[in-house]
JSON list of C-alpha atoms in Angstrom, two decimals:
[
{"chain": "C", "resi": 2, "resn": "UNK", "atom": "CA", "xyz": [-3.03, -22.33, -24.86]},
{"chain": "C", "resi": 3, "resn": "UNK", "atom": "CA", "xyz": [-6.08, -20.34, -25.92]},
{"chain": "C", "resi": 4, "resn": "UNK", "atom": "CA", "xyz": [-4.17, -18.51, -28.65]},
{"chain": "C", "resi": 5, "resn": "UNK", "atom": "CA", "xyz": [-3.16, -21.81, -30.24]},
{"chain": "C", "resi": 6, "resn": "UNK", "atom": "CA", "xyz": [-6.80, -22.98, -30.14]},
{"chain": "C", "resi": 7, "resn": "UNK", "atom": "CA", "xyz": [-7.84, -19.71, -31.81]},
{"chain": "C", "resi": 8, "resn": "UNK", "atom": "CA", "xyz": [-5.26, -20.29, -34.58]},
{"chain": "C", "resi": 9, "resn": "UNK", "atom": "CA", "xyz": [-6.54, -23.86, -35.10]},
{"chain": "C", "resi": 10, "resn": "UNK", "atom": "CA", "xyz": [-10.10, -22.49, -35.31]},
{"chain": "C", "resi": 11, "resn": "UNK", "atom": "CA", "xyz": [-8.95, -20.02, -37.98]},
{"chain": "C", "resi": 12, "resn": "UNK", "atom": "CA", "xyz": [-10.05, -17.01, -35.95]},
{"chain": "C", "resi": 13, "resn": "UNK", "atom": "CA", "xyz": [-8.70, -13.79, -37.44]},
{"chain": "C", "resi": 14, "resn": "UNK", "atom": "CA", "xyz": [-9.54, -11.15, -34.81]},
{"chain": "C", "resi": 15, "resn": "UNK", "atom": "CA", "xyz": [-8.77, -11.98, -31.18]},
{"chain": "C", "resi": 16, "resn": "UNK", "atom": "CA", "xyz": [-8.85, -10.15, -27.86]},
{"chain": "C", "resi": 17, "resn": "UNK", "atom": "CA", "xyz": [-6.66, -11.83, -25.25]},
{"chain": "C", "resi": 18, "resn": "UNK", "atom": "CA", "xyz": [-7.39, -11.15, -21.59]},
{"chain": "C", "resi": 19, "resn": "UNK", "atom": "CA", "xyz": [-4.97, -12.23, -18.89]},
{"chain": "C", "resi": 20, "resn": "UNK", "atom": "CA", "xyz": [-4.47, -11.70, -15.18]},
{"chain": "C", "resi": 21, "resn": "UNK", "atom": "CA", "xyz": [-0.67, -11.74, -15.33]},
{"chain": "C", "resi": 22, "resn": "UNK", "atom": "CA", "xyz": [0.47, -8.14, -15.72]},
{"chain": "C", "resi": 23, "resn": "UNK", "atom": "CA", "xyz": [3.98, -9.39, -16.44]},
{"chain": "C", "resi": 24, "resn": "UNK", "atom": "CA", "xyz": [2.98, -11.63, -19.35]},
{"chain": "C", "resi": 25, "resn": "UNK", "atom": "CA", "xyz": [0.50, -9.17, -20.88]},
{"chain": "C", "resi": 26, "resn": "UNK", "atom": "CA", "xyz": [2.88, -6.19, -20.75]},
{"chain": "C", "resi": 27, "resn": "UNK", "atom": "CA", "xyz": [5.71, -8.30, -22.17]},
{"chain": "C", "resi": 28, "resn": "UNK", "atom": "CA", "xyz": [3.52, -9.49, -25.05]},
{"chain": "C", "resi": 29, "resn": "UNK", "atom": "CA", "xyz": [2.51, -5.89, -25.75]},
{"chain": "C", "resi": 30, "resn": "UNK", "atom": "CA", "xyz": [6.26, -5.15, -25.77]},
{"chain": "C", "resi": 31, "resn": "UNK", "atom": "CA", "xyz": [5.80, -2.53, -23.07]},
{"chain": "C", "resi": 32, "resn": "UNK", "atom": "CA", "xyz": [8.11, -4.46, -20.74]},
{"chain": "C", "resi": 33, "resn": "UNK", "atom": "CA", "xyz": [11.31, -6.29, -21.56]},
{"chain": "C", "resi": 34, "resn": "UNK", "atom": "CA", "xyz": [11.36, -10.08, -21.14]},
{"chain": "C", "resi": 35, "resn": "UNK", "atom": "CA", "xyz": [14.35, -11.02, -19.00]},
{"chain": "C", "resi": 36, "resn": "UNK", "atom": "CA", "xyz": [13.36, -14.33, -17.43]},
{"chain": "C", "resi": 37, "resn": "UNK", "atom": "CA", "xyz": [15.01, -17.10, -19.47]},
{"chain": "C", "resi": 38, "resn": "UNK", "atom": "CA", "xyz": [11.99, -19.36, -18.90]},
{"chain": "C", "resi": 39, "resn": "UNK", "atom": "CA", "xyz": [9.59, -16.80, -20.42]},
{"chain": "C", "resi": 40, "resn": "UNK", "atom": "CA", "xyz": [11.62, -15.98, -23.54]},
{"chain": "C", "resi": 41, "resn": "UNK", "atom": "CA", "xyz": [10.69, -19.20, -25.45]},
{"chain": "C", "resi": 42, "resn": "UNK", "atom": "CA", "xyz": [7.04, -18.77, -24.43]},
{"chain": "C", "resi": 43, "resn": "UNK", "atom": "CA", "xyz": [7.02, -15.20, -25.72]},
{"chain": "C", "resi": 44, "resn": "UNK", "atom": "CA", "xyz": [8.73, -16.26, -28.97]},
{"chain": "C", "resi": 45, "resn": "UNK", "atom": "CA", "xyz": [6.11, -18.97, -29.52]},
{"chain": "C", "resi": 46, "resn": "UNK", "atom": "CA", "xyz": [3.23, -16.55, -28.91]},
{"chain": "C", "resi": 47, "resn": "UNK", "atom": "CA", "xyz": [4.81, -14.05, -31.33]},
{"chain": "C", "resi": 48, "resn": "UNK", "atom": "CA", "xyz": [4.84, -16.79, -33.99]},
{"chain": "C", "resi": 49, "resn": "UNK", "atom": "CA", "xyz": [1.14, -17.44, -33.36]},
{"chain": "C", "resi": 50, "resn": "UNK", "atom": "CA", "xyz": [0.34, -13.71, -33.55]},
{"chain": "C", "resi": 51, "resn": "UNK", "atom": "CA", "xyz": [1.22, -13.78, -37.25]},
{"chain": "C", "resi": 52, "resn": "UNK", "atom": "CA", "xyz": [-1.89, -15.88, -37.94]},
{"chain": "C", "resi": 53, "resn": "UNK", "atom": "CA", "xyz": [-4.24, -13.08, -36.90]},
{"chain": "C", "resi": 54, "resn": "UNK", "atom": "CA", "xyz": [-5.38, -10.00, -38.76]},
{"chain": "C", "resi": 55, "resn": "UNK", "atom": "CA", "xyz": [-5.79, -8.27, -35.41]},
{"chain": "C", "resi": 56, "resn": "UNK", "atom": "CA", "xyz": [-4.87, -9.34, -31.88]},
{"chain": "C", "resi": 57, "resn": "UNK", "atom": "CA", "xyz": [-4.93, -7.29, -28.69]},
{"chain": "C", "resi": 58, "resn": "UNK", "atom": "CA", "xyz": [-3.77, -8.07, -25.16]},
{"chain": "C", "resi": 59, "resn": "UNK", "atom": "CA", "xyz": [-5.61, -6.71, -22.12]},
{"chain": "C", "resi": 60, "resn": "UNK", "atom": "CA", "xyz": [-4.58, -7.10, -18.49]},
{"chain": "C", "resi": 61, "resn": "UNK", "atom": "CA", "xyz": [-7.38, -7.86, -16.03]},
{"chain": "C", "resi": 62, "resn": "UNK", "atom": "CA", "xyz": [-6.47, -7.95, -12.33]},
{"chain": "C", "resi": 63, "resn": "UNK", "atom": "CA", "xyz": [-7.01, -11.38, -10.80]},
{"chain": "C", "resi": 64, "resn": "UNK", "atom": "CA", "xyz": [-9.75, -10.12, -8.47]},
{"chain": "C", "resi": 65, "resn": "UNK", "atom": "CA", "xyz": [-11.73, -8.93, -11.51]},
{"chain": "C", "resi": 66, "resn": "UNK", "atom": "CA", "xyz": [-11.20, -12.19, -13.37]},
{"chain": "C", "resi": 67, "resn": "UNK", "atom": "CA", "xyz": [-13.89, -14.41, -11.84]},
{"chain": "C", "resi": 68, "resn": "UNK", "atom": "CA", "xyz": [-15.39, -15.32, -15.22]},
{"chain": "C", "resi": 69, "resn": "UNK", "atom": "CA", "xyz": [-12.06, -16.63, -16.45]},
{"chain": "C", "resi": 70, "resn": "UNK", "atom": "CA", "xyz": [-11.66, -18.74, -13.33]},
{"chain": "C", "resi": 71, "resn": "UNK", "atom": "CA", "xyz": [-15.15, -20.17, -13.84]},
{"chain": "C", "resi": 72, "resn": "UNK", "atom": "CA", "xyz": [-14.47, -20.91, -17.53]},
{"chain": "C", "resi": 73, "resn": "UNK", "atom": "CA", "xyz": [-11.16, -22.58, -16.67]},
{"chain": "C", "resi": 74, "resn": "UNK", "atom": "CA", "xyz": [-12.98, -24.80, -14.19]},
{"chain": "C", "resi": 75, "resn": "UNK", "atom": "CA", "xyz": [-15.62, -25.67, -16.80]},
{"chain": "C", "resi": 76, "resn": "UNK", "atom": "CA", "xyz": [-12.98, -26.44, -19.42]},
{"chain": "C", "resi": 77, "resn": "UNK", "atom": "CA", "xyz": [-11.35, -28.95, -17.10]},
{"chain": "C", "resi": 78, "resn": "UNK", "atom": "CA", "xyz": [-14.67, -30.84, -16.83]},
{"chain": "C", "resi": 79, "resn": "UNK", "atom": "CA", "xyz": [-15.21, -31.48, -20.56]},
{"chain": "C", "resi": 80, "resn": "UNK", "atom": "CA", "xyz": [-13.26, -33.77, -22.84]},
{"chain": "C", "resi": 81, "resn": "UNK", "atom": "CA", "xyz": [-13.61, -32.46, -26.39]},
{"chain": "C", "resi": 82, "resn": "UNK", "atom": "CA", "xyz": [-12.84, -34.49, -29.49]},
{"chain": "C", "resi": 83, "resn": "UNK", "atom": "CA", "xyz": [-11.83, -32.67, -32.65]},
{"chain": "C", "resi": 84, "resn": "UNK", "atom": "CA", "xyz": [-14.67, -34.07, -34.77]},
{"chain": "C", "resi": 85, "resn": "UNK", "atom": "CA", "xyz": [-17.41, -33.54, -32.19]},
{"chain": "C", "resi": 86, "resn": "UNK", "atom": "CA", "xyz": [-19.35, -30.34, -31.62]},
{"chain": "C", "resi": 87, "resn": "UNK", "atom": "CA", "xyz": [-18.47, -28.57, -28.41]},
{"chain": "C", "resi": 88, "resn": "UNK", "atom": "CA", "xyz": [-21.25, -28.58, -25.78]},
{"chain": "C", "resi": 89, "resn": "UNK", "atom": "CA", "xyz": [-23.19, -25.34, -25.46]},
{"chain": "C", "resi": 90, "resn": "UNK", "atom": "CA", "xyz": [-22.66, -23.56, -22.16]},
{"chain": "C", "resi": 91, "resn": "UNK", "atom": "CA", "xyz": [-25.45, -21.19, -21.17]},
{"chain": "C", "resi": 92, "resn": "UNK", "atom": "CA", "xyz": [-24.60, -18.54, -18.62]},
{"chain": "C", "resi": 93, "resn": "UNK", "atom": "CA", "xyz": [-26.73, -16.00, -16.84]},
{"chain": "C", "resi": 94, "resn": "UNK", "atom": "CA", "xyz": [-26.13, -13.45, -14.15]},
{"chain": "C", "resi": 95, "resn": "UNK", "atom": "CA", "xyz": [-28.14, -13.68, -10.96]},
{"chain": "C", "resi": 96, "resn": "UNK", "atom": "CA", "xyz": [-29.13, -10.73, -8.82]},
{"chain": "C", "resi": 97, "resn": "UNK", "atom": "CA", "xyz": [-27.86, -12.54, -5.72]},
{"chain": "C", "resi": 98, "resn": "UNK", "atom": "CA", "xyz": [-24.77, -14.63, -5.03]},
{"chain": "C", "resi": 99, "resn": "UNK", "atom": "CA", "xyz": [-25.28, -18.35, -5.58]},
{"chain": "C", "resi": 100, "resn": "UNK", "atom": "CA", "xyz": [-24.76, -19.32, -1.95]},
{"chain": "C", "resi": 101, "resn": "UNK", "atom": "CA", "xyz": [-27.44, -16.83, -0.89]},
{"chain": "C", "resi": 102, "resn": "UNK", "atom": "CA", "xyz": [-29.94, -18.63, -3.11]},
{"chain": "C", "resi": 103, "resn": "UNK", "atom": "CA", "xyz": [-29.19, -21.91, -1.37]},
{"chain": "C", "resi": 104, "resn": "UNK", "atom": "CA", "xyz": [-30.13, -20.64, 2.10]},
{"chain": "C", "resi": 105, "resn": "UNK", "atom": "CA", "xyz": [-33.21, -22.40, 3.31]},
{"chain": "C", "resi": 106, "resn": "UNK", "atom": "CA", "xyz": [-35.41, -21.73, 6.30]},
{"chain": "C", "resi": 107, "resn": "UNK", "atom": "CA", "xyz": [-35.12, -23.70, 9.54]},
{"chain": "C", "resi": 108, "resn": "UNK", "atom": "CA", "xyz": [-37.64, -26.35, 10.51]},
{"chain": "C", "resi": 109, "resn": "UNK", "atom": "CA", "xyz": [-39.69, -23.65, 12.28]},
{"chain": "C", "resi": 110, "resn": "UNK", "atom": "CA", "xyz": [-40.02, -21.74, 8.97]},
{"chain": "C", "resi": 111, "resn": "UNK", "atom": "CA", "xyz": [-37.75, -18.87, 10.08]},
{"chain": "C", "resi": 112, "resn": "UNK", "atom": "CA", "xyz": [-34.52, -17.97, 8.30]},
{"chain": "C", "resi": 113, "resn": "UNK", "atom": "CA", "xyz": [-31.22, -18.86, 9.98]},
{"chain": "C", "resi": 114, "resn": "UNK", "atom": "CA", "xyz": [-30.56, -15.26, 10.99]},
{"chain": "C", "resi": 115, "resn": "UNK", "atom": "CA", "xyz": [-34.02, -14.55, 12.48]},
{"chain": "C", "resi": 116, "resn": "UNK", "atom": "CA", "xyz": [-32.86, -14.67, 16.13]},
{"chain": "C", "resi": 117, "resn": "UNK", "atom": "CA", "xyz": [-29.80, -12.51, 15.43]},
{"chain": "C", "resi": 118, "resn": "UNK", "atom": "CA", "xyz": [-31.88, -9.87, 13.66]},
{"chain": "C", "resi": 119, "resn": "UNK", "atom": "CA", "xyz": [-34.53, -9.93, 16.39]},
{"chain": "C", "resi": 120, "resn": "UNK", "atom": "CA", "xyz": [-31.87, -9.56, 19.09]},
{"chain": "C", "resi": 121, "resn": "UNK", "atom": "CA", "xyz": [-30.24, -6.60, 17.33]},
{"chain": "C", "resi": 122, "resn": "UNK", "atom": "CA", "xyz": [-33.58, -4.94, 16.69]},
{"chain": "C", "resi": 123, "resn": "UNK", "atom": "CA", "xyz": [-35.31, -5.46, 20.06]},
{"chain": "C", "resi": 124, "resn": "UNK", "atom": "CA", "xyz": [-32.57, -6.72, 22.42]},
{"chain": "C", "resi": 125, "resn": "UNK", "atom": "CA", "xyz": [-34.81, -9.76, 23.05]},
{"chain": "C", "resi": 126, "resn": "UNK", "atom": "CA", "xyz": [-33.90, -13.42, 23.30]},
{"chain": "C", "resi": 127, "resn": "UNK", "atom": "CA", "xyz": [-35.96, -16.26, 21.82]},
{"chain": "C", "resi": 128, "resn": "UNK", "atom": "CA", "xyz": [-38.48, -17.91, 24.13]},
{"chain": "C", "resi": 129, "resn": "UNK", "atom": "CA", "xyz": [-36.99, -20.80, 26.15]},
{"chain": "C", "resi": 130, "resn": "UNK", "atom": "CA", "xyz": [-33.41, -19.67, 25.42]},
{"chain": "C", "resi": 131, "resn": "UNK", "atom": "CA", "xyz": [-30.90, -21.03, 27.91]},
{"chain": "C", "resi": 132, "resn": "UNK", "atom": "CA", "xyz": [-28.12, -18.88, 29.36]},
{"chain": "C", "resi": 133, "resn": "UNK", "atom": "CA", "xyz": [-25.73, -20.60, 26.93]},
{"chain": "C", "resi": 134, "resn": "UNK", "atom": "CA", "xyz": [-28.08, -19.84, 24.00]},
{"chain": "C", "resi": 135, "resn": "UNK", "atom": "CA", "xyz": [-28.21, -16.18, 25.05]},
{"chain": "C", "resi": 136, "resn": "UNK", "atom": "CA", "xyz": [-24.43, -15.95, 25.33]},
{"chain": "C", "resi": 137, "resn": "UNK", "atom": "CA", "xyz": [-24.03, -17.57, 21.87]},
{"chain": "C", "resi": 138, "resn": "UNK", "atom": "CA", "xyz": [-26.59, -15.19, 20.36]},
{"chain": "C", "resi": 139, "resn": "UNK", "atom": "CA", "xyz": [-24.80, -12.14, 21.80]},
{"chain": "C", "resi": 140, "resn": "UNK", "atom": "CA", "xyz": [-21.48, -13.41, 20.40]},
{"chain": "C", "resi": 141, "resn": "UNK", "atom": "CA", "xyz": [-22.98, -14.05, 16.94]},
{"chain": "C", "resi": 142, "resn": "UNK", "atom": "CA", "xyz": [-24.76, -10.68, 16.91]},
{"chain": "C", "resi": 143, "resn": "UNK", "atom": "CA", "xyz": [-21.42, -8.88, 17.35]},
{"chain": "C", "resi": 144, "resn": "UNK", "atom": "CA", "xyz": [-20.62, -9.80, 13.70]},
{"chain": "C", "resi": 145, "resn": "UNK", "atom": "CA", "xyz": [-23.72, -8.07, 12.30]},
{"chain": "C", "resi": 146, "resn": "UNK", "atom": "CA", "xyz": [-25.57, -4.76, 12.33]},
{"chain": "C", "resi": 147, "resn": "UNK", "atom": "CA", "xyz": [-28.97, -3.57, 11.17]},
{"chain": "C", "resi": 148, "resn": "UNK", "atom": "CA", "xyz": [-29.33, -1.04, 8.40]},
{"chain": "C", "resi": 149, "resn": "UNK", "atom": "CA", "xyz": [-33.04, -0.31, 8.61]},
{"chain": "C", "resi": 150, "resn": "UNK", "atom": "CA", "xyz": [-34.58, -3.75, 8.19]},
{"chain": "C", "resi": 151, "resn": "UNK", "atom": "CA", "xyz": [-31.55, -5.22, 6.44]},
{"chain": "C", "resi": 152, "resn": "UNK", "atom": "CA", "xyz": [-29.16, -7.38, 8.48]}
]
């Protein structure tokens, strides 16, 4: 209940973002609330709205809502007491996806995709490749293509 937390924090201007089109449009009174289970929820939120000088509701499609998912995960990790300062969370955006930064080279110093890229580029197999290795490499290579030097 983020809105309730905002009221308790005495916040006066609030932007609410949600990935449920139904809930957001009902709170904006663009859609009628018919579901009996949602009517008390909407009434409670309307009571809380009175505590704000300004409040807006914005729908964000679920696929565009990765930050909210990450924050929800973080919030489930921390136990916050009312009289204790909340821990500071520092965030930064990386130029590459996190799992790409975790890719390490093989024991021979080459990246995991070296043989696939070499096969696509030169149609050559690694030295000492068995017939099974060659068949596996051809099968793996079917899932990739080269765009210049980029696999």
